[in-house]
PDB file of C-alpha atoms in Angstrom:
ATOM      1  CA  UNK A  26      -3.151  73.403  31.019  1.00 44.00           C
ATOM      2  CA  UNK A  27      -5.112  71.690  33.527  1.00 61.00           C
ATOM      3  CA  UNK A  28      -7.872  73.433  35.221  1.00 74.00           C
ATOM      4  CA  UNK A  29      -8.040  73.709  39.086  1.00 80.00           C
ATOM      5  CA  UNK A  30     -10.882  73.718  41.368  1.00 82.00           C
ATOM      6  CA  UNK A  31     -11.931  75.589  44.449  1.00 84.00           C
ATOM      7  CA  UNK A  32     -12.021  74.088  48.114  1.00 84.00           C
ATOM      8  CA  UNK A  33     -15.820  74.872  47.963  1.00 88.00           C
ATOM      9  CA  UNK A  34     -16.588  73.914  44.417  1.00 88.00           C
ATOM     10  CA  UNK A  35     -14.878  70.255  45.190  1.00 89.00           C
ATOM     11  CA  UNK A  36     -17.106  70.135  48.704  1.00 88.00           C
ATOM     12  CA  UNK A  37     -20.171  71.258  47.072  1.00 89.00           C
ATOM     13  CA  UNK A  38     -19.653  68.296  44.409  1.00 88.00           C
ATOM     14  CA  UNK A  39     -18.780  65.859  46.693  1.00 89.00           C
ATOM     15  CA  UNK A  40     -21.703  66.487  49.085  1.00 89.00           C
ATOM     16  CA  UNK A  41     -23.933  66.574  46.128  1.00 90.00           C
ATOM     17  CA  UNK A  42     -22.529  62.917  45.547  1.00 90.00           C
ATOM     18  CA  UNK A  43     -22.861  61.736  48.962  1.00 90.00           C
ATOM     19  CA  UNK A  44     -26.761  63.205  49.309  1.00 88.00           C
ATOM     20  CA  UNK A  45     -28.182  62.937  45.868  1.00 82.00           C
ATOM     21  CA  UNK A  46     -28.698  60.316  42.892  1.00 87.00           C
ATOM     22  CA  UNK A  47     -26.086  61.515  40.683  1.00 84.00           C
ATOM     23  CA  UNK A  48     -23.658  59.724  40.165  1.00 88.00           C
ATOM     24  CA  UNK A  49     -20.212  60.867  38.907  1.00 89.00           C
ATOM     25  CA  UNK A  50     -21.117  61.193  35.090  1.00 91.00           C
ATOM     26  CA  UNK A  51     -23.745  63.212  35.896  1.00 90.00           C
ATOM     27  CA  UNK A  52     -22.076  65.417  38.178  1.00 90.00           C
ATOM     28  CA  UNK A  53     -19.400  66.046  35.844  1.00 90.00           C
ATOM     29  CA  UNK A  54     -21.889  66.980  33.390  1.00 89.00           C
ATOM     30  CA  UNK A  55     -24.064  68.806  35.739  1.00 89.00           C
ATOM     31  CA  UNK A  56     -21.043  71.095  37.380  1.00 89.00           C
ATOM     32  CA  UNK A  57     -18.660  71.268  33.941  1.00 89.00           C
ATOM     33  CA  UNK A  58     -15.767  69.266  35.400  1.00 88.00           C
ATOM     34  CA  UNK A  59     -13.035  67.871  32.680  1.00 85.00           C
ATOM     35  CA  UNK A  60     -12.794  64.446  33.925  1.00 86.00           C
ATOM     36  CA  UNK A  61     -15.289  61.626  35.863  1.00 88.00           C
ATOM     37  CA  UNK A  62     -12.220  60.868  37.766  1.00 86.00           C
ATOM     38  CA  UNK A  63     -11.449  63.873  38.927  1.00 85.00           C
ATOM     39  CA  UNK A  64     -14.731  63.454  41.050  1.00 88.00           C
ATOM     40  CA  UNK A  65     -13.982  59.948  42.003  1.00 87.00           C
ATOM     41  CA  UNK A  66     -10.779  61.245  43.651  1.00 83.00           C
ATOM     42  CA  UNK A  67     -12.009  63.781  45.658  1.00 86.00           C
ATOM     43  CA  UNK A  68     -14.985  61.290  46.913  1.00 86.00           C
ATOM     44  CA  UNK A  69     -12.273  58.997  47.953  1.00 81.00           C
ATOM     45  CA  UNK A  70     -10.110  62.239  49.831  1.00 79.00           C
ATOM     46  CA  UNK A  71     -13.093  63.227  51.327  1.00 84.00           C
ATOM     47  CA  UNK A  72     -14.121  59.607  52.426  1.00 81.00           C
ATOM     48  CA  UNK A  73     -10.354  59.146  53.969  1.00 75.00           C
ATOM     49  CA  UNK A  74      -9.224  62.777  55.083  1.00 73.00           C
ATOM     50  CA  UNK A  75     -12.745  64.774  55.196  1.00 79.00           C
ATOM     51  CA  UNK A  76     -12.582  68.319  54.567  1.00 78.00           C
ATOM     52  CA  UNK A  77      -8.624  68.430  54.845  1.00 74.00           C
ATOM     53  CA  UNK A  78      -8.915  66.170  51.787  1.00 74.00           C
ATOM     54  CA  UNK A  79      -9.763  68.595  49.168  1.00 75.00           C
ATOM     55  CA  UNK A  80      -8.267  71.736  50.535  1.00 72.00           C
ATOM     56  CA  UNK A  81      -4.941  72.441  48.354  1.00 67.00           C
ATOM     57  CA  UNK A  82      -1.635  71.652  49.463  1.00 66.00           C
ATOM     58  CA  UNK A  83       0.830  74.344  49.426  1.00 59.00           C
ATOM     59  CA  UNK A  84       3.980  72.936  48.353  1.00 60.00           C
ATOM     60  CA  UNK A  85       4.548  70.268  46.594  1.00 70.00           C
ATOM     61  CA  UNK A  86       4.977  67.067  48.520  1.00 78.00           C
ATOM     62  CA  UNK A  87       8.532  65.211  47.636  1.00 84.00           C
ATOM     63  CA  UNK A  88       8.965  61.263  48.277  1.00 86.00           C
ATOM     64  CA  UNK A  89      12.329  59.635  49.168  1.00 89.00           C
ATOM     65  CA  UNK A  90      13.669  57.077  46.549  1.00 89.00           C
ATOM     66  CA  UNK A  91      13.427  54.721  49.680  1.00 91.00           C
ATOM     67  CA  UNK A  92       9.728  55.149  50.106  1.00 92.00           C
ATOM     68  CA  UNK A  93       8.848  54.650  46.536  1.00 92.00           C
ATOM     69  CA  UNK A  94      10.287  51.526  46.508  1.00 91.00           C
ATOM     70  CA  UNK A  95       8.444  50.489  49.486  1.00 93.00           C
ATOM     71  CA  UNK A  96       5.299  51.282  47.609  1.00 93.00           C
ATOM     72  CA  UNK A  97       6.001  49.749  44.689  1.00 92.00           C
ATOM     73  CA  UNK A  98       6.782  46.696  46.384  1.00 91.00           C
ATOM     74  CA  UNK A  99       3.781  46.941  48.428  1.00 93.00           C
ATOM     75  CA  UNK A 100       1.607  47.324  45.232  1.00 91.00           C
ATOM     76  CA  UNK A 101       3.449  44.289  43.578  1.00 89.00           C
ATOM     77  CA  UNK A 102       2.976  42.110  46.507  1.00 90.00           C
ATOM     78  CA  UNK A 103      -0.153  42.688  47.387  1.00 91.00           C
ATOM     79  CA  UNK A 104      -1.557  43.469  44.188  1.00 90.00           C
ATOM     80  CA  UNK A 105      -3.477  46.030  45.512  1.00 90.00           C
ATOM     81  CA  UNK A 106      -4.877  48.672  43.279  1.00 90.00           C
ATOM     82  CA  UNK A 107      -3.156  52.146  42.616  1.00 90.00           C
ATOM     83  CA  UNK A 108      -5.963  53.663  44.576  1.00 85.00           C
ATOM     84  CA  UNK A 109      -5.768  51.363  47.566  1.00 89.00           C
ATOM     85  CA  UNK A 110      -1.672  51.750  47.610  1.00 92.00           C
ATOM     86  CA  UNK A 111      -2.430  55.237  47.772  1.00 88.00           C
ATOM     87  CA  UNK A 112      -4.854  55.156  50.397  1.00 84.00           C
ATOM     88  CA  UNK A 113      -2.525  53.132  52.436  1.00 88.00           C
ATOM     89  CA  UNK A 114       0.424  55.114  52.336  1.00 88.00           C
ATOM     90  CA  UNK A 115      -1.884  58.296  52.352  1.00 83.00           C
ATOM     91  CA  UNK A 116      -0.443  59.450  48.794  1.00 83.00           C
ATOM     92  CA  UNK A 117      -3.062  61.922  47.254  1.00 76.00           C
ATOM     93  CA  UNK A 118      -3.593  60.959  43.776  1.00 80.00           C
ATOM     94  CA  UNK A 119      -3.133  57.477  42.967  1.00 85.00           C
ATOM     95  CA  UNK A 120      -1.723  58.241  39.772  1.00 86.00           C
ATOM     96  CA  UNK A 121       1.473  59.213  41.568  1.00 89.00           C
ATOM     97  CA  UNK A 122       2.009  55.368  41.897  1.00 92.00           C
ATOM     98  CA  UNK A 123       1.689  54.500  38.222  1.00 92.00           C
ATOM     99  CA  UNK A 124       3.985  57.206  36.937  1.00 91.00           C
ATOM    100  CA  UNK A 125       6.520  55.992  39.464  1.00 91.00           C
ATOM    101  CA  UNK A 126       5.630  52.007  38.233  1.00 91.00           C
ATOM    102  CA  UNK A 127       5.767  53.507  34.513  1.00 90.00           C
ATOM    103  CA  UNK A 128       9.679  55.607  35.725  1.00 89.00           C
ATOM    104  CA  UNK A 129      11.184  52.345  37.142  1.00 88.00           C
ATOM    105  CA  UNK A 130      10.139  49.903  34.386  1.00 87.00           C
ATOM    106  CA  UNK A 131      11.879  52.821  32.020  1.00 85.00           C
ATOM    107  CA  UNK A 132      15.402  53.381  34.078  1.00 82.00           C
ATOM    108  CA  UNK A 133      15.198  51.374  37.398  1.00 83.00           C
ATOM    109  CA  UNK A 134      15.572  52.953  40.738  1.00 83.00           C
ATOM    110  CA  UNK A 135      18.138  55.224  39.575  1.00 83.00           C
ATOM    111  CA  UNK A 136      15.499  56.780  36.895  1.00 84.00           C
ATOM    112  CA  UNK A 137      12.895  57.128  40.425  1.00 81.00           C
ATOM    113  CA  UNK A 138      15.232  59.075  41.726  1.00 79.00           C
ATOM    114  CA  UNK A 139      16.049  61.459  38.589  1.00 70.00           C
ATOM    115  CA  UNK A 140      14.218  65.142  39.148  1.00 66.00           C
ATOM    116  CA  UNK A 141      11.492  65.275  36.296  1.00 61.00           C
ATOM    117  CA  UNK A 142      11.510  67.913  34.424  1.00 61.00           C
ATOM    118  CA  UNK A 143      13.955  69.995  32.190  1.00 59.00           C
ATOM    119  CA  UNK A 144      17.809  69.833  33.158  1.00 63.00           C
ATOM    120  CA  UNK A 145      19.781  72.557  34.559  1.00 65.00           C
ATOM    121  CA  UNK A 146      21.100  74.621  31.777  1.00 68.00           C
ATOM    122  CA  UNK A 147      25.007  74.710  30.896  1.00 69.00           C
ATOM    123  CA  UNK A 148      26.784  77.148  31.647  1.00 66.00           C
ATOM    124  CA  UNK A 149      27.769  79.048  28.258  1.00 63.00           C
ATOM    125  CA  UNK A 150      31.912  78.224  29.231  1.00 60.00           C
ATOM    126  CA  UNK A 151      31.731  74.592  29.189  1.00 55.00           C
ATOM    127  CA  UNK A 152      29.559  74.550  25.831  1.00 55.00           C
ATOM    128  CA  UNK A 153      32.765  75.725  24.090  1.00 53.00           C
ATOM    129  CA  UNK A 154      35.152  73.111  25.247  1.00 54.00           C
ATOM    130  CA  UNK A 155      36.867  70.879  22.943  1.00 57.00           C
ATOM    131  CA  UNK A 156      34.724  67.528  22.076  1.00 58.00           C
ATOM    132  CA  UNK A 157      37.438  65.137  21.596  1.00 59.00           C
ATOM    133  CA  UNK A 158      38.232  65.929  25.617  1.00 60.00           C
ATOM    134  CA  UNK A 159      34.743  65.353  26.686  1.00 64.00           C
ATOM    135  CA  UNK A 160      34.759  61.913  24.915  1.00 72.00           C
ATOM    136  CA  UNK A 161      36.359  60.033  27.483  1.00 76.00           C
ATOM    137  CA  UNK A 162      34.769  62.055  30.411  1.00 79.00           C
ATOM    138  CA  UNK A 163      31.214  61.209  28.810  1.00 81.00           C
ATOM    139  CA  UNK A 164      31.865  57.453  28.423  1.00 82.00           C
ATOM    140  CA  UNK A 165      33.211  57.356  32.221  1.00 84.00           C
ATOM    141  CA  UNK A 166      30.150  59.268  33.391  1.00 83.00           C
ATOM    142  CA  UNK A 167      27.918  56.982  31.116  1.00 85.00           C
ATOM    143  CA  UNK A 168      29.543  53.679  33.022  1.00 85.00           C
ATOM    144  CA  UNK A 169      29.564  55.120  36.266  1.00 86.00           C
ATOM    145  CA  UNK A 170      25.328  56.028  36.190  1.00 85.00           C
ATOM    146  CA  UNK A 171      24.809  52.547  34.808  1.00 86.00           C
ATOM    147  CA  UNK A 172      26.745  50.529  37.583  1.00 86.00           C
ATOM    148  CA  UNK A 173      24.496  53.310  40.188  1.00 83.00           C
ATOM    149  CA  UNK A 174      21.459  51.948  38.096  1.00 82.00           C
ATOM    150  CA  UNK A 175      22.750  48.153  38.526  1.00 82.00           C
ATOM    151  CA  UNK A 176      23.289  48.324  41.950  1.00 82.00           C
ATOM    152  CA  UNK A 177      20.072  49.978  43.279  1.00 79.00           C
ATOM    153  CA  UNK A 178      18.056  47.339  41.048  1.00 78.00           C
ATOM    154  CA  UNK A 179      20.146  44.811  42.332  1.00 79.00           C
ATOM    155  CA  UNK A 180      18.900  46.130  46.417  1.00 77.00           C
ATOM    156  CA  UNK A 181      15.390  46.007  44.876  1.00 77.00           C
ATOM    157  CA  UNK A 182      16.015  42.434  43.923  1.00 74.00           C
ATOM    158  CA  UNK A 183      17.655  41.934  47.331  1.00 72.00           C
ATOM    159  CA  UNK A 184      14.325  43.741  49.040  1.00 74.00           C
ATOM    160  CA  UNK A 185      11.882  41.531  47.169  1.00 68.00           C
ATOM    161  CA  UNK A 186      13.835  38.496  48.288  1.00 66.00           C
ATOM    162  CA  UNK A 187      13.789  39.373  51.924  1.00 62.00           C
TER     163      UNK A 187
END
């Protein structure tokens, strides 16, 4: 489980960065925090969004299938880093980016658009249908997500080529 930081803590760093010698190994040393980059990211919020950078967000923002597409394709054509894609389309943690990068190469756009996380559970009812009826209903439903799949890689295509 990751460990979160307070508003003040992350300032106090981040000024100590922008004032002092230390760099971001040492402050990370200095102030016990679990990763160099952690530091480097809030530097970078700071830089862009001052204080309103490190403060917290309270819900969880969620992207349209649409505009991760549009940074991917920004990222690809530019071949700007994930930081820099992130700065310009004001996305918080760059690292957004390259799980998105990592979800398309893995599934497409259609596997962008999947929820993560763990699927709604079945309801106890349909668990005890017959299998041999759910054959044919699986292999349908199979077909069906893979011509979704092809045809929002094939707008992609269609997108790069405009």
């Amino acid at each position: 489980m990751s460990k979160t930081y307070s508003y003040p803590f992350k300032l106090n760093i981040v000024q100590a960065y922008l004032d002092g010698p230390l760099g971001y190994r040492l402050l990370a040393k200095k102030y016990d925090v679990s990763s160099v980059q952690l530091i480097k990211n809030w530097v970078n919020q700071y830089q862009l969004y001052r204080e309103a950078g490190l403060k917290r967000k309270k819900t969880k923002k969620k992207y349209t299938l649409r505009f991760k597409l549009n940074v991917l394709k920004f990222k690809l054509e530019t071949g700007a880093s994930y930081k820099e894609t992130a700065n310009a389309f004001g996305i918080g943690e760059p690292s957004i980016i390259a799980n998105w990068k990592r979800l398309f190469m893995e599934g497409g756009a259609q596997r962008l658009n999947k929820p993560i996380g763990s699927p709604p559970k079945m309801p106890k009812s349909s668990r005890s249908s017959n299998q041999k009826t759910t054959q044919p209903k699986q292999k349908t439903d199979q077909v069906a997500r893979e011509n979704a799949q092809l045809r929002e890689e094939n707008n992609l295509l269609k997108i790069e080529l405009a």
